[in-house]
Tab-separated table of C-alpha atoms in Angstrom:
chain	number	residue	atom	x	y	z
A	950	UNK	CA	6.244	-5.897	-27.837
A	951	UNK	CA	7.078	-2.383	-27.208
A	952	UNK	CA	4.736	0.357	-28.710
A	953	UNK	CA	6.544	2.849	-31.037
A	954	UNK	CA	8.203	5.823	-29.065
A	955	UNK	CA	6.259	5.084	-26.077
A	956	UNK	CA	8.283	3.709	-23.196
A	957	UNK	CA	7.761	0.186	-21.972
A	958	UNK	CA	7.638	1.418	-18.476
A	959	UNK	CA	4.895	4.523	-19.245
A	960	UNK	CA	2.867	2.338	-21.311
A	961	UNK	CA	2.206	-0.606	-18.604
A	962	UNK	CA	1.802	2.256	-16.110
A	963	UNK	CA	-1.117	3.523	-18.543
A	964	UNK	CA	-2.375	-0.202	-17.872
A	965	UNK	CA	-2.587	0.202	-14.229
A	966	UNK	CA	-4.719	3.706	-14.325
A	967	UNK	CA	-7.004	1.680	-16.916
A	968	UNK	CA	-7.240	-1.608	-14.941
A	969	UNK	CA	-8.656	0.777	-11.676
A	970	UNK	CA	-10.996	2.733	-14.132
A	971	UNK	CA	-12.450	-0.513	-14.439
A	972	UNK	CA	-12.240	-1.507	-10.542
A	973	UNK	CA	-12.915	1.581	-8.941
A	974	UNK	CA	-13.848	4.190	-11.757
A	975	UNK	CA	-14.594	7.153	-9.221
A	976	UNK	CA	-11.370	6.602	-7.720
A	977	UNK	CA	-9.646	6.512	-11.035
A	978	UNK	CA	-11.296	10.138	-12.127
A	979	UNK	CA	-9.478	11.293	-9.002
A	980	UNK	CA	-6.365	10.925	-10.862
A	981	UNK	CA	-3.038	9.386	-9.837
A	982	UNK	CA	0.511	10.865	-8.801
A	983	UNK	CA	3.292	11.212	-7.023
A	984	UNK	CA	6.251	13.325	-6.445
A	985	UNK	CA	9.573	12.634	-4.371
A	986	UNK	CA	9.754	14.269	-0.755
A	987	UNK	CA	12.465	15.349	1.233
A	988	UNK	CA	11.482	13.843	4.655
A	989	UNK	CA	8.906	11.455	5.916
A	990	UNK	CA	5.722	12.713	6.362
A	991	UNK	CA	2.081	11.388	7.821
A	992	UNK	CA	0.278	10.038	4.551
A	993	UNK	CA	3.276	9.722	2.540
A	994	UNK	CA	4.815	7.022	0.773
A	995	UNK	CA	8.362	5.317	2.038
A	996	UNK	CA	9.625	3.032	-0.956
A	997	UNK	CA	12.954	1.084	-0.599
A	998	UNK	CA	15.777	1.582	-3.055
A	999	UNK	CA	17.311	-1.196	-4.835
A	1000	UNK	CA	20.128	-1.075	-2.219
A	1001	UNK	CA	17.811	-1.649	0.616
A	1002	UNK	CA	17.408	-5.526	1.069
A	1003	UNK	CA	21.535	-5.242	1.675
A	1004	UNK	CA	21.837	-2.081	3.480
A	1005	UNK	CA	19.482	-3.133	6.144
A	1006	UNK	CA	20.663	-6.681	6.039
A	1007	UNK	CA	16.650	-8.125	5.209
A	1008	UNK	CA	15.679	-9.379	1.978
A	1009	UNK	CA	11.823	-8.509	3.076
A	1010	UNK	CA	12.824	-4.766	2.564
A	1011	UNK	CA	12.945	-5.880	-1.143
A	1012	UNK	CA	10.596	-3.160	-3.625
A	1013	UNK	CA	8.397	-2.217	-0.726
A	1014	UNK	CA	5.634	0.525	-0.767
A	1015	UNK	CA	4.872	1.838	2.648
A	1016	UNK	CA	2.026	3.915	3.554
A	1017	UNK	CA	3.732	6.244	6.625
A	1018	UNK	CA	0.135	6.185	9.430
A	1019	UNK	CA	2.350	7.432	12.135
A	1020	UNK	CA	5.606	9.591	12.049
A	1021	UNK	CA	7.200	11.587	15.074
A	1022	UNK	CA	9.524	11.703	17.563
A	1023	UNK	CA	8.061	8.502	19.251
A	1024	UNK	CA	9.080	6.431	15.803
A	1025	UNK	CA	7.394	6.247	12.944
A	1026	UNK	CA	4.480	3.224	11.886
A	1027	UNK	CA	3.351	2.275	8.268
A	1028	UNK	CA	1.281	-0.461	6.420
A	1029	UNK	CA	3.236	-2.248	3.267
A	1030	UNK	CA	0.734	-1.551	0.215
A	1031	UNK	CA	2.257	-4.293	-2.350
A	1032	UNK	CA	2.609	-7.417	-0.531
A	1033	UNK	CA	-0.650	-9.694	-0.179
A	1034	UNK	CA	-0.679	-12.562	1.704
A	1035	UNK	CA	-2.686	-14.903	-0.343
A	1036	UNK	CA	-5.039	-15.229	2.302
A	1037	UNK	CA	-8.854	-13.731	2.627
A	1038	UNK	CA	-9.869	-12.439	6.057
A	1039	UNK	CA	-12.963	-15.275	6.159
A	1040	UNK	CA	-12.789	-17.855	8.327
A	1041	UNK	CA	-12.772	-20.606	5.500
A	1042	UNK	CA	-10.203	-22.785	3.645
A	1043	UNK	CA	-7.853	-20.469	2.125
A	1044	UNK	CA	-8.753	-17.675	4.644
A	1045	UNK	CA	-7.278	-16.457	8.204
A	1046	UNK	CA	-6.105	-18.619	10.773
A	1047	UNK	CA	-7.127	-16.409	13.755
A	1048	UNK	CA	-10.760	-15.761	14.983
A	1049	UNK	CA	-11.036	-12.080	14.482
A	1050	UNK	CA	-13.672	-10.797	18.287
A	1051	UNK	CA	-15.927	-7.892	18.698
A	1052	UNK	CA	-18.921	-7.311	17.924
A	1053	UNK	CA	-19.436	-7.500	14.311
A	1054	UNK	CA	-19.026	-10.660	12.223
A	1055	UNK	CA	-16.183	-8.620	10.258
A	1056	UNK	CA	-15.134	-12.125	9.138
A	1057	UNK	CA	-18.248	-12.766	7.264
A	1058	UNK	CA	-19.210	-9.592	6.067
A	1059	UNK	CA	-15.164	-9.228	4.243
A	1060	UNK	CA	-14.887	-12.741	3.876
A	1061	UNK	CA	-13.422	-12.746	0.437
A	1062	UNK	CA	-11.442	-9.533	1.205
A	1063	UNK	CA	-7.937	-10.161	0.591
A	1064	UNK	CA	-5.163	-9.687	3.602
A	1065	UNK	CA	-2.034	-7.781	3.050
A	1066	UNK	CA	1.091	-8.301	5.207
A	1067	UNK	CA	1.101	-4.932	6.206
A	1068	UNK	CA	4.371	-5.463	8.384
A	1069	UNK	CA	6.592	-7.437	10.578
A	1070	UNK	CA	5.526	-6.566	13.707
A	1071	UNK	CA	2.413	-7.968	15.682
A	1072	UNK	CA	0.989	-10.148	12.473
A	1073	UNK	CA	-1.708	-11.013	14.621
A	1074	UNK	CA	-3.515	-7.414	14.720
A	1075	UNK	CA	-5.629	-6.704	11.785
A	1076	UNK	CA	-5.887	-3.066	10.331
A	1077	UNK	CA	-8.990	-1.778	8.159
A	1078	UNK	CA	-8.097	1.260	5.683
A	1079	UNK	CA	-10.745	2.719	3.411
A	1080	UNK	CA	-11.361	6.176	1.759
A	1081	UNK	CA	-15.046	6.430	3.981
A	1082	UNK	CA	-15.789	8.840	7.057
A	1083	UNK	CA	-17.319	6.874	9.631
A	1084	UNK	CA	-18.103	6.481	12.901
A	1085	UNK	CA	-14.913	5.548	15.022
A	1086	UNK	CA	-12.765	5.909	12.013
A	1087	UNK	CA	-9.144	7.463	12.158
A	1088	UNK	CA	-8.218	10.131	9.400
A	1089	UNK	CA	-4.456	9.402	8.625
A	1090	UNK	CA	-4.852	12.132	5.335
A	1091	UNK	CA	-8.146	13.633	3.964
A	1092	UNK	CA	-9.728	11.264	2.049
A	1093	UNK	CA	-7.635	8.046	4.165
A	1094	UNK	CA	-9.129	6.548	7.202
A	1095	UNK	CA	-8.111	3.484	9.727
A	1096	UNK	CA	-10.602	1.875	12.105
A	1097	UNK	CA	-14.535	2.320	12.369
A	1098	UNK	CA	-15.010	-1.485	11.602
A	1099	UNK	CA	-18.310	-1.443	13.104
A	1100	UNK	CA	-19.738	1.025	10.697
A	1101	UNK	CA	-17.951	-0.478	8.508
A	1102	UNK	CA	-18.978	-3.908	8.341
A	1103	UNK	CA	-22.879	-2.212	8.768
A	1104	UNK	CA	-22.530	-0.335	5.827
A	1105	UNK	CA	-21.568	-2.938	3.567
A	1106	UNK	CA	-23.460	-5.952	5.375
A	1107	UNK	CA	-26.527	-3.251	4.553
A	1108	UNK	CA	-25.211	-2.355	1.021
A	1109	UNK	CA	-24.326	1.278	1.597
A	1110	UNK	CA	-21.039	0.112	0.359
A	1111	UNK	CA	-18.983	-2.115	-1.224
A	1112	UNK	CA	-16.646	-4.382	0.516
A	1113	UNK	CA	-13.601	-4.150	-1.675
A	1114	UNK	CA	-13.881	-0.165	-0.569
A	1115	UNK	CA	-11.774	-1.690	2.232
A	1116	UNK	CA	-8.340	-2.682	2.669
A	1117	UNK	CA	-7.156	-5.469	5.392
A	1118	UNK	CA	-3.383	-6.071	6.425
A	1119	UNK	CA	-2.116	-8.075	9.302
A	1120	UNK	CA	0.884	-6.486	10.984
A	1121	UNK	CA	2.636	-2.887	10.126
A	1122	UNK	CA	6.053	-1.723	9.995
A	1123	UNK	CA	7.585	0.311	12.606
A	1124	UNK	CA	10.812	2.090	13.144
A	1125	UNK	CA	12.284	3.426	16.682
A	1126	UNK	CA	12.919	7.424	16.974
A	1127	UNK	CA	14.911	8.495	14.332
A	1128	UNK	CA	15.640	5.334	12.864
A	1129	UNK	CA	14.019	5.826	9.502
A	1130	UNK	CA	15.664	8.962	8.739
A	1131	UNK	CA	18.969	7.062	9.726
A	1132	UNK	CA	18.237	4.371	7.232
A	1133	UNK	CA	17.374	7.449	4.330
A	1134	UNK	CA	20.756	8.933	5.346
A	1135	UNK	CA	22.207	5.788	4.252
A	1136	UNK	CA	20.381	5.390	0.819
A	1137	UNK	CA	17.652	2.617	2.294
A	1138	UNK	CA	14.329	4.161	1.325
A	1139	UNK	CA	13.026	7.180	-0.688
A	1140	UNK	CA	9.585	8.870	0.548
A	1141	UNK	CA	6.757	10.568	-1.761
A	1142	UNK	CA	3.488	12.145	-1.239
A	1143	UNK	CA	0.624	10.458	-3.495
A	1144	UNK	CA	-2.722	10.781	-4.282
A	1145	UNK	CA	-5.214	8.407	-2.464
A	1146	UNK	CA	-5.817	6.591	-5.603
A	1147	UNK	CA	-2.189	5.002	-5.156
A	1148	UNK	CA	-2.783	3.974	-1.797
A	1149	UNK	CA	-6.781	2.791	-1.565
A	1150	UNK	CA	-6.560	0.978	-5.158
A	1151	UNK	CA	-6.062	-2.946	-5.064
A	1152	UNK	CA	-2.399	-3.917	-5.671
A	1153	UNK	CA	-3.624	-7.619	-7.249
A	1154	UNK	CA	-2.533	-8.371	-10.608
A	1155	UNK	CA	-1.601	-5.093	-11.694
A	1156	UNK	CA	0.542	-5.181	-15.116
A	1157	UNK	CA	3.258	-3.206	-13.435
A	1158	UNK	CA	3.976	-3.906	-9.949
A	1159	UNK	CA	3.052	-1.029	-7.538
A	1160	UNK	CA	6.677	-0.233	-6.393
A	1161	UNK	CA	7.525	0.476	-10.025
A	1162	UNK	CA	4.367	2.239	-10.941
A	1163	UNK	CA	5.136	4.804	-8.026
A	1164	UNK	CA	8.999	5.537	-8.903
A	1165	UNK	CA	7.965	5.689	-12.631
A	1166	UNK	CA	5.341	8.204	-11.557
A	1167	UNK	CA	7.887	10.202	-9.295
A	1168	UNK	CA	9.610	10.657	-12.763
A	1169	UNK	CA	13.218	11.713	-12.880
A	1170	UNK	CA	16.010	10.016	-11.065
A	1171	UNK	CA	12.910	7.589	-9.661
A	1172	UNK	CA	12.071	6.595	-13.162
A	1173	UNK	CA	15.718	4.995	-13.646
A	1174	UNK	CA	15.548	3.025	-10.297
A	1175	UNK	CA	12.473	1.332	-11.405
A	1176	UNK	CA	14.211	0.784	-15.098
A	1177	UNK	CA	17.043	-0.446	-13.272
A	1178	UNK	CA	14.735	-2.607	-11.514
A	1179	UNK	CA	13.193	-3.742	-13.619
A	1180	UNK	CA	16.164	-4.549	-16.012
A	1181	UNK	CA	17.507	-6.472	-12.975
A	1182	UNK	CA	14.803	-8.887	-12.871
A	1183	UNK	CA	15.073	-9.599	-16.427
C-alpha cells in the first residue's frame, strides 16, 4: 500500500533510518547521506549499476555496496556492506568453519556476530570494522576504523562496549591498478561519499535493501536506477 504523495521508494527508506534509531540510536542522530562522486576515493562508496553483473561477465557484481579501504596506484581494496553470509563468527553450529588464532578468544567474545562476505578474494582472512579508536586500530575515514581486535574483544568481553558495535566480513574485493576506473569508464559501478551511519549500521533485514537505500539517497539520476531496480525485480 503506497502512502498518499509519498514515494514508495522514500517512504521504506524512512523505514531504514527508523529501524537504526532503534538499533543504534546515537548512530542514527548522526544522520544519514550520500551524494554521487566523480572518482573513487578512500572511505567512499563503489555501488554497481544494473549493467554490471553483464559488463563484467559475474553475476556476484549484482546490487553491490562496497566500502573503498584502499585506493591508489597499487589497486584499489574494499569490503561488500550488503551481502551476509548467514554465518556467525562463533565456533558453533551455524557459525565459522575456520578456527580464528591470536590471542584473544575473538570467537567467543563475537560469537553471535554475524559474518559478511566482504569479497572474493582470500575468504579465509577475517576483517573487524567499527566506529571505536583503539589500540592497534586502522582509521580508513574519521569516525571508521579496521583492526585493534585485541582491544576490541577487551572492551566488550569487559562491557565497555557492545559487540554488535563491530562488523566482521571474510574476504574483500580488490581491483589491479587502474582497473576500477576502467570498469566506471564502461558504466560498471558508480562511487559516493556517505556518512558513517551507512556504512557501520547492520544491513540485516532492512525494509529496503542497502544498495537501493544508497542510490535513492544519492537522489537524481541514482534514484531512477534503484526504481528501475527495483521495478525489475517485480
Amino acid at each position: 500500500m503506497r502512502t498518499a504523495g509519498v514515494p514508495e521508494g522514500a517512504r521504506r527508506s524512512e523505514d531504514n533510518r527508523r529501524l537504526l534509531e532503534i538499533q543504534n540510536p546515537a548512530l542514527a542522530a548522526e544522520g544519514i547521506w550520500a551524494h554521487g562522486t566523480p572518482r573513487p576515493e578512500v572511505g567512499g562508496l563503489v555501488i554497481s549499476s544494473l549493467e554490471a553483473p553483464e559488463l563484467l561477465k559475474d553475476d556476484r557484481m549484482f546490487q553491490l555496496v562496497i566500502f573503498l579501504t584502499t585506493h591508489g596506484p597499487e589497486g584499489s581494496v574494499g569490503l561488500i556492506l550488503n551481502r551476509p553470509t548467514g554465518m556467525v563468527l562463533g565456533r558453533k553450529p551455524g557459525g565459522l568453519p575456520l578456527e580464528l588464532g591470536g590471542p584473544v578468544p575473538i570467537q567467543r567474545v563475537f560469537q553471535d556476530n554475524m559474518v559478511y562476505c566482504g569479497g572474493f578474494t582470500a575468504q579465509q582472512v577475517i576483517h573487524i570494522m567499527h566506529g571505536h579508536r583503539l589500540q592497534n586500530c586502522v582509521q580508513v575515514v574519521p569516525g571508521v576504523y579496521m583492526a585493534g581486535e585485541v582491544a576490541a574483544t577487551e572492551a566488550v568481553s569487559g562491557g565497555r562496549l557492545p559487540a554488535a558495535d563491530f562488523k566482521f566480513f571474510s574476504g574483500a574485493i580488490t581491483w589491479a591498478p587502474g582497473e576500477l576506473e576502467a570498469q566506471m569508464d564502461r558504466g560498471a559501478w558508480y562511487t559516493a561519499a556517505c556518512s558513517r551511519s551507512l556504512v557501520l549500521k547492520s544491513a540485516l533485514q532492512l525494509p529496503v535493501p542497502l544498495w537501493r537505500e544508497v542510490l535513492q539517497l544519492m537522489g537524481g539520476q541514482y534514484a531512477a536506477v534503484a526504481r528501475e531496480g527495483d521495478e525489475g525485480d517485480e
